[in-house]
C-alpha cells in the first residue's frame, strides 16, 4: 500500500501497519475509537494494555499531555527516536488508549514514512507492535504480512534499523527519579549521561510493571520451543548438552554487538518458527551485567520457555511457567 492509500484508510477509521525505526506498528488515528477498537481486535490484545501515542514532535504532544521540564528536555534530546515518555494525560485522550488510567505514553518515531503518515493525517497515531498479542514483533513488511495472513495493509519501509522496541520511561519529579518501565533501545547509561550533561540531579531506576503485558513473563514468543543457556559451560559442554539434553535443538547465533544483535533478534526468532525448529541461545556472560544489553536480555527472557542453568558440570532446566 502506498502512503496516500494508507492515509485515506486511516481517515476512514481503518488500521494500517507502518514502519518505525524500532519495529512495525499497527497504526490507527487516536481520534477514532473505531480504529482504536480495531487495533485491539486485530491483535487479540486485552484492553488493560495501554497503547503508545505517536506524535510528530513534542509540540504536537503538548495537545495530549501535561509535561514536566525534565520530560521536555528528554524529548528535545532523544526525539524523534526510540524513547517513550509516560506523562499525565489530558482529557481529550481516549480511555481506550490509556485503559482509563491517568497517564498516556508518547513517542515521536524516527522514520520518514511514519512521520509522513502523522503529518498527512493531521493527528497522532496509536500504534502497538504489529503482531498478535504476546508474539514476536515484526521488523519487516513481510513479517507483518505473515503475521496477519495478508489481511492487514502494510506500507513497506524496509527493515527496521533498531529491531527491538522503544524504552518506556516515566519521570517522577517528586522522587527525582526516572523509572525505566520497559528497557529498550535507549540504554540506562544514555539516560544517565543525558542527566549528567544537562546537570539534572535525578537518578535512573528500572521498575517492573506487573500489570502491563510488555512486562508479563511471556512475551515476544516464537511458535517453537526456545531456551536460554546460562552457565559456566565451555563449548564442549554446549556440544554435549546439545547431544544429550536437547537433542536436535539448534543454536541461535547473534552478533556480539548489542545494537547489531537487537536488529536481527526478531528475524531470527521468526526463522526458527517458520522452520518449526526448536532452538537455544547461549547467553554470553557479560550480557547480564552491561546495561547496553538490558533491552536485549529482557526480550530474550520473555521470548524463551525456560532456562538451562549450568554450574560445575551439572545442568538443570528451570521453566518459567
Ligand atoms: O518501539 C515501540 O515502542 C513500538 C513502536 C511501534 O513504536 N511500539 C510498541 O508498542 O512496542 P506496544 O503496544 O507493543 O508496547 C507498549 C508498551 C507496553 O509495555 C505498555 O504497557 C506500555 O508501553 N505503556 C503504554 N502506555 C503506558 C502508560 N500510560 N503507562 C505505562 N506503560 C504504558
Ligand atoms: Mg508489542
mmCIF file of C-alpha atoms and ligand atoms in Angstrom:
data_model
loop_
_atom_site.group_PDB
_atom_site.id
_atom_site.type_symbol
_atom_site.label_atom_id
_atom_site.label_comp_id
_atom_site.label_asym_id
_atom_site.label_seq_id
_atom_site.Cartn_x
_atom_site.Cartn_y
_atom_site.Cartn_z
ATOM 1 C CA UNK A 1 0.000 0.000 0.000
ATOM 2 C CA UNK A 2 1.364 3.474 -0.772
ATOM 3 C CA UNK A 3 1.290 6.424 1.597
ATOM 4 C CA UNK A 4 -1.736 8.170 0.086
ATOM 5 C CA UNK A 5 -3.790 4.985 0.313
ATOM 6 C CA UNK A 6 -2.605 4.454 3.875
ATOM 7 C CA UNK A 7 -3.624 7.964 4.914
ATOM 8 C CA UNK A 8 -7.003 7.527 3.225
ATOM 9 C CA UNK A 9 -7.521 4.255 5.115
ATOM 10 C CA UNK A 10 -6.566 5.944 8.413
ATOM 11 C CA UNK A 11 -9.066 8.740 7.672
ATOM 12 C CA UNK A 12 -11.688 6.015 7.131
ATOM 13 C CA UNK A 13 -11.128 4.625 10.657
ATOM 14 C CA UNK A 14 -9.059 1.690 9.396
ATOM 15 C CA UNK A 15 -5.799 0.299 10.786
ATOM 16 C CA UNK A 16 -2.593 0.177 8.729
ATOM 17 C CA UNK A 17 0.834 -1.260 9.511
ATOM 18 C CA UNK A 18 3.596 1.344 9.277
ATOM 19 C CA UNK A 19 7.366 1.106 9.728
ATOM 20 C CA UNK A 20 9.173 2.780 12.625
ATOM 21 C CA UNK A 21 12.881 2.648 13.436
ATOM 22 C CA UNK A 22 12.182 0.047 16.176
ATOM 23 C CA UNK A 23 9.509 -2.381 14.880
ATOM 24 C CA UNK A 24 6.459 -2.128 12.588
ATOM 25 C CA UNK A 25 3.434 -0.598 14.302
ATOM 26 C CA UNK A 26 -0.267 -1.322 13.796
ATOM 27 C CA UNK A 27 -1.476 2.259 13.492
ATOM 28 C CA UNK A 28 -4.871 3.885 13.964
ATOM 29 C CA UNK A 29 -5.912 7.511 14.436
ATOM 30 C CA UNK A 30 -6.153 8.451 18.104
ATOM 31 C CA UNK A 31 -9.216 10.497 17.194
ATOM 32 C CA UNK A 32 -11.153 7.388 16.092
ATOM 33 C CA UNK A 33 -12.459 4.996 18.742
ATOM 34 C CA UNK A 34 -13.459 2.700 15.883
ATOM 35 C CA UNK A 35 -9.827 2.462 14.739
ATOM 36 C CA UNK A 36 -8.601 2.033 18.325
ATOM 37 C CA UNK A 37 -11.018 -0.862 18.840
ATOM 38 C CA UNK A 38 -9.744 -2.431 15.620
ATOM 39 C CA UNK A 39 -6.173 -2.299 16.925
ATOM 40 C CA UNK A 40 -7.176 -4.399 19.934
ATOM 41 C CA UNK A 41 -9.347 -6.854 17.979
ATOM 42 C CA UNK A 42 -6.763 -7.354 15.193
ATOM 43 C CA UNK A 43 -4.059 -8.241 17.728
ATOM 44 C CA UNK A 44 -6.386 -10.059 20.164
ATOM 45 C CA UNK A 45 -4.884 -7.667 22.687
ATOM 46 C CA UNK A 46 -6.508 -7.228 26.101
ATOM 47 C CA UNK A 47 -7.744 -3.691 26.834
ATOM 48 C CA UNK A 48 -5.738 -3.481 30.057
ATOM 49 C CA UNK A 49 -2.576 -2.991 27.984
ATOM 50 C CA UNK A 50 -2.337 0.738 27.178
ATOM 51 C CA UNK A 51 -1.177 1.980 23.750
ATOM 52 C CA UNK A 52 1.671 4.309 22.804
ATOM 53 C CA UNK A 53 0.602 7.502 21.026
ATOM 54 C CA UNK A 54 2.979 8.501 18.226
ATOM 55 C CA UNK A 55 3.290 12.239 17.747
ATOM 56 C CA UNK A 56 5.092 14.331 15.154
ATOM 57 C CA UNK A 57 7.091 16.153 17.803
ATOM 58 C CA UNK A 58 6.942 17.460 21.375
ATOM 59 C CA UNK A 59 4.906 20.428 20.213
ATOM 60 C CA UNK A 60 2.088 18.174 18.999
ATOM 61 C CA UNK A 61 2.490 16.167 22.210
ATOM 62 C CA UNK A 62 1.562 19.278 24.208
ATOM 63 C CA UNK A 63 -2.044 18.878 22.997
ATOM 64 C CA UNK A 64 -2.424 15.477 24.615
ATOM 65 C CA UNK A 65 -0.392 15.523 27.852
ATOM 66 C CA UNK A 66 0.859 17.698 30.700
ATOM 67 C CA UNK A 67 4.635 17.919 30.530
ATOM 68 C CA UNK A 68 7.229 18.332 33.275
ATOM 69 C CA UNK A 69 10.507 20.155 32.495
ATOM 70 C CA UNK A 70 12.686 17.001 32.570
ATOM 71 C CA UNK A 71 10.417 15.132 30.124
ATOM 72 C CA UNK A 72 10.545 18.195 27.877
ATOM 73 C CA UNK A 73 14.337 18.126 27.880
ATOM 74 C CA UNK A 74 14.363 14.371 27.253
ATOM 75 C CA UNK A 75 12.111 14.825 24.206
ATOM 76 C CA UNK A 76 14.286 17.661 22.949
ATOM 77 C CA UNK A 77 17.329 15.422 23.162
ATOM 78 C CA UNK A 78 16.029 11.959 22.171
ATOM 79 C CA UNK A 79 13.167 12.744 19.723
ATOM 80 C CA UNK A 80 12.496 11.726 17.110
ATOM 81 C CA UNK A 81 13.735 8.413 18.470
ATOM 82 C CA UNK A 82 13.159 5.215 20.429
ATOM 83 C CA UNK A 83 12.210 6.763 23.779
ATOM 84 C CA UNK A 84 8.609 6.674 25.052
ATOM 85 C CA UNK A 85 7.588 9.123 27.780
ATOM 86 C CA UNK A 86 4.742 8.349 30.176
ATOM 87 C CA UNK A 87 3.061 11.653 31.070
ATOM 88 C CA UNK A 88 -0.070 12.887 32.802
ATOM 89 C CA UNK A 89 -2.759 12.727 30.132
ATOM 90 C CA UNK A 90 -5.099 15.497 29.040
ATOM 91 C CA UNK A 91 -8.870 14.881 28.982
ATOM 92 C CA UNK A 92 -9.046 14.532 25.207
ATOM 93 C CA UNK A 93 -7.126 11.216 25.210
ATOM 94 C CA UNK A 94 -9.491 8.278 24.674
ATOM 95 C CA UNK A 95 -9.809 5.822 27.561
ATOM 96 C CA UNK A 96 -9.203 3.052 25.042
ATOM 97 C CA UNK A 97 -5.605 4.277 24.753
ATOM 98 C CA UNK A 98 -4.891 4.549 28.459
ATOM 99 C CA UNK A 99 -7.148 1.799 29.830
ATOM 100 C CA UNK A 100 -8.891 4.574 31.736
ATOM 101 C CA UNK A 101 -5.671 5.442 33.578
ATOM 102 C CA UNK A 102 -4.329 8.929 34.374
ATOM 103 C CA UNK A 103 -1.231 8.716 32.133
ATOM 104 C CA UNK A 104 -0.503 8.499 28.421
ATOM 105 C CA UNK A 105 2.654 7.194 26.720
ATOM 106 C CA UNK A 106 4.039 9.417 23.926
ATOM 107 C CA UNK A 107 6.810 8.891 21.433
ATOM 108 C CA UNK A 108 7.953 10.544 18.225
ATOM 109 C CA UNK A 109 9.194 7.807 15.862
ATOM 110 C CA UNK A 110 12.300 8.356 13.771
ATOM 111 C CA UNK A 111 11.097 7.031 10.446
ATOM 112 C CA UNK A 112 10.255 9.281 7.478
ATOM 113 C CA UNK A 113 7.220 7.184 6.425
ATOM 114 C CA UNK A 114 5.667 7.152 9.891
ATOM 115 C CA UNK A 115 6.301 10.887 10.185
ATOM 116 C CA UNK A 116 4.634 11.458 6.807
ATOM 117 C CA UNK A 117 1.574 9.482 7.890
ATOM 118 C CA UNK A 118 1.136 11.628 11.032
ATOM 119 C CA UNK A 119 1.698 14.797 9.007
ATOM 120 C CA UNK A 120 -0.767 13.918 6.243
ATOM 121 C CA UNK A 121 -3.434 12.645 8.631
ATOM 122 C CA UNK A 122 -3.029 15.727 10.824
ATOM 123 C CA UNK A 123 -3.411 13.653 14.014
ATOM 124 C CA UNK A 124 -1.237 11.418 16.172
ATOM 125 C CA UNK A 125 -1.350 7.645 15.689
ATOM 126 C CA UNK A 126 -1.737 4.980 18.330
ATOM 127 C CA UNK A 127 0.423 2.008 17.390
ATOM 128 C CA UNK A 128 1.378 -1.143 19.238
ATOM 129 C CA UNK A 129 3.779 -3.532 17.546
ATOM 130 C CA UNK A 130 2.051 -5.149 14.532
ATOM 131 C CA UNK A 131 1.874 -8.725 15.823
ATOM 132 C CA UNK A 132 -0.637 -10.977 17.536
ATOM 133 C CA UNK A 133 -0.676 -10.376 21.281
ATOM 134 C CA UNK A 134 2.297 -11.965 23.077
ATOM 135 C CA UNK A 135 4.073 -12.957 19.876
ATOM 136 C CA UNK A 136 7.280 -11.825 18.185
ATOM 137 C CA UNK A 137 7.243 -8.218 16.944
ATOM 138 C CA UNK A 138 7.738 -7.629 13.191
ATOM 139 C CA UNK A 139 10.806 -5.878 11.789
ATOM 140 C CA UNK A 140 9.922 -6.106 8.083
ATOM 141 C CA UNK A 141 6.822 -5.689 5.920
ATOM 142 C CA UNK A 142 6.953 -9.409 5.149
ATOM 143 C CA UNK A 143 6.790 -10.240 8.872
ATOM 144 C CA UNK A 144 3.569 -8.208 9.140
ATOM 145 C CA UNK A 145 2.156 -9.883 6.046
ATOM 146 C CA UNK A 146 2.897 -13.331 7.545
ATOM 147 C CA UNK A 147 1.548 -12.379 10.964
ATOM 148 C CA UNK A 148 -1.905 -11.383 9.719
ATOM 149 C CA UNK A 149 -2.014 -13.650 6.633
ATOM 150 C CA UNK A 150 -2.045 -10.657 4.315
ATOM 151 C CA UNK A 151 -5.246 -9.205 5.811
ATOM 152 C CA UNK A 152 -3.685 -6.013 7.160
ATOM 153 C CA UNK A 153 -2.359 -3.413 4.695
ATOM 154 C CA UNK A 154 1.334 -2.570 5.156
ATOM 155 C CA UNK A 155 3.421 0.371 3.993
ATOM 156 C CA UNK A 156 6.810 -1.150 3.201
ATOM 157 C CA UNK A 157 9.660 0.856 4.701
ATOM 158 C CA UNK A 158 12.310 -1.857 4.557
ATOM 159 C CA UNK A 159 13.885 -3.458 7.591
ATOM 160 C CA UNK A 160 13.715 -1.666 10.927
ATOM 161 C CA UNK A 161 17.104 -0.258 11.876
ATOM 162 C CA UNK A 162 16.803 -0.785 15.644
ATOM 163 C CA UNK A 163 14.964 -4.101 15.810
ATOM 164 C CA UNK A 164 13.570 -4.034 19.378
ATOM 165 C CA UNK A 165 11.030 -1.681 20.895
ATOM 166 C CA UNK A 166 11.496 1.754 22.410
ATOM 167 C CA UNK A 167 12.490 2.294 26.028
ATOM 168 C CA UNK A 168 9.447 3.317 28.083
ATOM 169 C CA UNK A 169 10.192 5.705 30.953
ATOM 170 C CA UNK A 170 8.333 7.798 33.482
ATOM 171 C CA UNK A 171 9.825 10.889 35.108
ATOM 172 C CA UNK A 172 8.833 11.259 38.764
ATOM 173 C CA UNK A 173 9.539 14.836 39.727
ATOM 174 C CA UNK A 174 8.578 14.263 43.383
ATOM 175 C CA UNK A 175 11.080 11.412 43.776
ATOM 176 C CA UNK A 176 13.707 12.849 41.403
ATOM 177 C CA UNK A 177 13.801 9.517 39.631
ATOM 178 C CA UNK A 178 13.416 8.429 36.025
ATOM 179 C CA UNK A 179 11.853 4.962 36.064
ATOM 180 C CA UNK A 180 12.542 2.607 33.171
ATOM 181 C CA UNK A 181 9.215 0.762 32.803
ATOM 182 C CA UNK A 182 10.336 -1.229 29.769
ATOM 183 C CA UNK A 183 14.015 -1.499 28.801
ATOM 184 C CA UNK A 184 14.617 -0.916 25.104
ATOM 185 C CA UNK A 185 16.829 0.749 22.551
ATOM 186 C CA UNK A 186 17.799 3.761 24.681
ATOM 187 C CA UNK A 187 20.017 2.413 27.470
ATOM 188 C CA UNK A 188 20.178 3.311 31.140
ATOM 189 C CA UNK A 189 23.675 4.663 30.530
ATOM 190 C CA UNK A 190 22.451 7.001 27.779
ATOM 191 C CA UNK A 191 19.823 8.354 30.170
ATOM 192 C CA UNK A 192 22.395 8.801 32.928
ATOM 193 C CA UNK A 193 24.806 10.564 30.552
ATOM 194 C CA UNK A 194 21.990 12.858 29.445
ATOM 195 C CA UNK A 195 21.198 13.789 33.073
ATOM 196 C CA UNK A 196 24.842 14.465 33.791
ATOM 197 C CA UNK A 197 25.308 16.610 30.663
ATOM 198 C CA UNK A 198 22.212 18.657 31.460
ATOM 199 C CA UNK A 199 23.077 18.970 35.145
ATOM 200 C CA UNK A 200 19.819 17.373 36.248
ATOM 201 C CA UNK A 201 20.040 15.773 39.667
ATOM 202 C CA UNK A 202 17.768 12.753 39.062
ATOM 203 C CA UNK A 203 18.513 9.013 39.330
ATOM 204 C CA UNK A 204 17.595 6.337 36.781
ATOM 205 C CA UNK A 205 15.988 3.141 38.074
ATOM 206 C CA UNK A 206 14.394 0.116 36.470
ATOM 207 C CA UNK A 207 10.908 -0.656 37.741
ATOM 208 C CA UNK A 208 8.981 -3.693 36.583
ATOM 209 C CA UNK A 209 5.283 -3.111 35.947
ATOM 210 C CA UNK A 210 3.487 -6.364 36.550
ATOM 211 C CA UNK A 211 0.143 -5.224 35.240
ATOM 212 C CA UNK A 212 1.420 -4.440 31.780
ATOM 213 C CA UNK A 213 1.854 -7.184 29.172
ATOM 214 C CA UNK A 214 5.143 -5.714 27.997
ATOM 215 C CA UNK A 215 6.145 -6.911 31.438
ATOM 216 C CA UNK A 216 4.454 -10.283 31.648
ATOM 217 C CA UNK A 217 6.877 -13.180 31.869
ATOM 218 C CA UNK A 218 5.892 -14.448 28.438
ATOM 219 C CA UNK A 219 6.024 -12.078 25.517
ATOM 220 C CA UNK A 220 7.644 -11.752 22.104
ATOM 221 C CA UNK A 221 7.341 -15.541 21.859
ATOM 222 C CA UNK A 222 8.230 -17.670 18.817
ATOM 223 C CA UNK A 223 5.983 -20.578 17.762
ATOM 224 C CA UNK A 224 8.579 -23.204 18.716
ATOM 225 C CA UNK A 225 10.332 -24.089 21.998
ATOM 226 C CA UNK A 226 13.241 -21.783 22.771
ATOM 227 C CA UNK A 227 15.505 -21.990 25.816
ATOM 228 C CA UNK A 228 18.297 -19.830 27.146
ATOM 229 C CA UNK A 229 21.536 -21.445 28.201
ATOM 230 C CA UNK A 230 23.133 -19.764 31.165
ATOM 231 C CA UNK A 231 26.129 -21.174 32.896
ATOM 232 C CA UNK A 232 29.799 -21.627 33.181
ATOM 233 C CA UNK A 233 29.925 -24.246 30.417
ATOM 234 C CA UNK A 234 32.588 -24.014 27.735
ATOM 235 C CA UNK A 235 31.859 -25.054 24.174
ATOM 236 C CA UNK A 236 32.374 -28.778 24.787
ATOM 237 C CA UNK A 237 29.659 -28.559 27.398
ATOM 238 C CA UNK A 238 27.369 -26.939 24.931
ATOM 239 C CA UNK A 239 28.020 -29.691 22.424
ATOM 240 C CA UNK A 240 27.329 -32.467 24.875
ATOM 241 C CA UNK A 241 24.318 -30.589 26.099
ATOM 242 C CA UNK A 242 23.051 -30.387 22.567
ATOM 243 C CA UNK A 243 23.505 -34.130 22.117
ATOM 244 C CA UNK A 244 22.138 -35.254 25.445
ATOM 245 C CA UNK A 245 19.697 -32.787 26.906
ATOM 246 C CA UNK A 246 18.288 -31.026 23.951
ATOM 247 C CA UNK A 247 18.658 -33.439 21.071
ATOM 248 C CA UNK A 248 18.026 -31.871 17.728
ATOM 249 C CA UNK A 249 17.732 -28.348 19.091
ATOM 250 C CA UNK A 250 19.725 -25.838 17.098
ATOM 251 C CA UNK A 251 21.799 -22.912 18.382
ATOM 252 C CA UNK A 252 20.737 -19.364 17.545
ATOM 253 C CA UNK A 253 23.695 -17.152 16.632
ATOM 254 C CA UNK A 254 23.586 -13.429 17.384
ATOM 255 C CA UNK A 255 26.170 -10.705 16.686
ATOM 256 C CA UNK A 256 28.247 -9.800 19.741
ATOM 257 C CA UNK A 257 27.427 -6.092 19.480
ATOM 258 C CA UNK A 258 24.246 -5.141 21.405
ATOM 259 C CA UNK A 259 22.658 -2.964 18.741
ATOM 260 C CA UNK A 260 23.513 -5.363 15.906
ATOM 261 C CA UNK A 261 22.071 -8.258 17.919
ATOM 262 C CA UNK A 262 18.881 -6.307 18.648
ATOM 263 C CA UNK A 263 18.487 -5.537 14.979
ATOM 264 C CA UNK A 264 18.373 -9.199 13.918
ATOM 265 C CA UNK A 265 16.833 -10.850 17.009
ATOM 266 C CA UNK A 266 13.169 -10.913 15.924
ATOM 267 C CA UNK A 267 14.031 -12.088 12.386
ATOM 268 C CA UNK A 268 15.958 -14.985 13.904
ATOM 269 C CA UNK A 269 13.077 -15.924 16.217
ATOM 270 C CA UNK A 270 10.757 -15.911 13.213
ATOM 271 C CA UNK A 271 13.134 -18.028 11.105
ATOM 272 C CA UNK A 272 13.102 -20.809 13.719
ATOM 273 C CA UNK A 273 9.301 -20.572 13.967
ATOM 274 C CA UNK A 274 9.000 -20.920 10.203
ATOM 275 C CA UNK A 275 11.272 -23.968 10.136
ATOM 276 C CA UNK A 276 9.416 -25.451 13.104
ATOM 277 C CA UNK A 277 12.812 -25.883 14.712
ATOM 278 C CA UNK A 278 13.310 -25.820 18.495
ATOM 279 C CA UNK A 279 16.393 -23.802 19.424
ATOM 280 C CA UNK A 280 18.554 -22.400 22.196
ATOM 281 C CA UNK A 281 20.779 -19.413 22.763
ATOM 282 C CA UNK A 282 23.926 -19.438 24.852
ATOM 283 C CA UNK A 283 23.987 -16.109 26.659
ATOM 284 C CA UNK A 284 27.474 -14.577 26.876
ATOM 285 C CA UNK A 285 28.329 -13.775 30.491
ATOM 286 C CA UNK A 286 28.819 -10.054 30.142
ATOM 287 C CA UNK A 287 25.335 -9.641 28.614
ATOM 288 C CA UNK A 288 23.880 -9.986 32.121
ATOM 289 C CA UNK A 289 25.928 -7.146 33.522
ATOM 290 C CA UNK A 290 26.274 -4.462 30.867
ATOM 291 C CA UNK A 291 23.335 -2.074 30.567
ATOM 292 C CA UNK A 292 23.788 -1.967 26.770
ATOM 293 C CA UNK A 293 22.306 -5.461 26.744
ATOM 294 C CA UNK A 294 19.386 -4.763 29.101
ATOM 295 C CA UNK A 295 16.760 -4.396 26.350
ATOM 296 C CA UNK A 296 18.028 -7.441 24.514
ATOM 297 C CA UNK A 297 18.118 -9.604 27.684
ATOM 298 C CA UNK A 298 14.585 -8.508 28.552
ATOM 299 C CA UNK A 299 13.318 -9.723 25.142
ATOM 300 C CA UNK A 300 15.290 -12.979 25.301
ATOM 301 C CA UNK A 301 13.992 -13.819 28.769
ATOM 302 C CA UNK A 302 10.401 -13.141 27.793
ATOM 303 C CA UNK A 303 10.644 -14.998 24.479
ATOM 304 C CA UNK A 304 12.080 -18.227 25.955
ATOM 305 C CA UNK A 305 10.093 -21.006 27.635
ATOM 306 C CA UNK A 306 12.766 -21.562 30.253
ATOM 307 C CA UNK A 307 16.437 -21.710 31.035
ATOM 308 C CA UNK A 308 19.148 -24.316 31.247
ATOM 309 C CA UNK A 309 21.388 -23.323 34.103
ATOM 310 C CA UNK A 310 24.796 -24.910 34.438
ATOM 311 C CA UNK A 311 27.358 -24.945 37.170
ATOM 312 C CA UNK A 312 30.231 -27.287 37.919
ATOM 313 C CA UNK A 313 29.346 -29.647 35.108
ATOM 314 C CA UNK A 314 25.688 -30.032 36.094
ATOM 315 C CA UNK A 315 22.796 -28.615 34.121
ATOM 316 C CA UNK A 316 19.251 -28.156 35.268
ATOM 317 C CA UNK A 317 16.184 -26.871 33.471
ATOM 318 C CA UNK A 318 14.136 -24.132 35.011
ATOM 319 C CA UNK A 319 10.759 -23.472 33.420
ATOM 320 C CA UNK A 320 9.109 -20.037 33.593
ATOM 321 C CA UNK A 321 5.568 -21.371 33.896
HETATM 322 O O1 LIG B 1 9.040 0.826 19.735
HETATM 323 C C1 LIG B 1 7.887 0.822 20.166
HETATM 324 O O2 LIG B 1 7.605 1.297 21.288
HETATM 325 C C2 LIG B 1 6.788 0.184 19.281
HETATM 326 C C3 LIG B 1 6.672 1.031 18.016
HETATM 327 C C4 LIG B 1 5.552 0.552 17.112
HETATM 328 O O3 LIG B 1 6.535 2.379 18.342
HETATM 329 N N1 LIG B 1 5.550 0.119 19.972
HETATM 330 C C5 LIG B 1 5.311 -0.773 20.975
HETATM 331 O O4 LIG B 1 4.019 -0.758 21.449
HETATM 332 O O5 LIG B 1 6.148 -1.530 21.406
HETATM 333 P P1 LIG B 1 3.415 -1.914 22.355
HETATM 334 O O6 LIG B 1 1.972 -1.587 22.464
HETATM 335 O O7 LIG B 1 3.773 -3.231 21.813
HETATM 336 O O8 LIG B 1 4.072 -1.691 23.759
HETATM 337 C C6 LIG B 1 3.711 -0.543 24.517
HETATM 338 C C7 LIG B 1 4.282 -0.625 25.902
HETATM 339 C C8 LIG B 1 3.568 -1.669 26.730
HETATM 340 O O9 LIG B 1 4.508 -2.339 27.545
HETATM 341 C C9 LIG B 1 2.629 -0.801 27.565
HETATM 342 O O10 LIG B 1 2.280 -1.404 28.766
HETATM 343 C C10 LIG B 1 3.456 0.458 27.773
HETATM 344 O O11 LIG B 1 4.105 0.640 26.544
HETATM 345 N N2 LIG B 1 2.599 1.618 28.041
HETATM 346 C C11 LIG B 1 1.741 2.245 27.219
HETATM 347 N N3 LIG B 1 1.070 3.227 27.837
HETATM 348 C C12 LIG B 1 1.504 3.247 29.121
HETATM 349 C C13 LIG B 1 1.207 4.041 30.273
HETATM 350 N N4 LIG B 1 0.309 5.010 30.243
HETATM 351 N N5 LIG B 1 1.862 3.751 31.414
HETATM 352 C C14 LIG B 1 2.784 2.766 31.452
HETATM 353 N N6 LIG B 1 3.115 1.987 30.401
HETATM 354 C C15 LIG B 1 2.487 2.216 29.256
HETATM 355 MG MG1 LIG B 2 4.314 -5.276 21.487
#
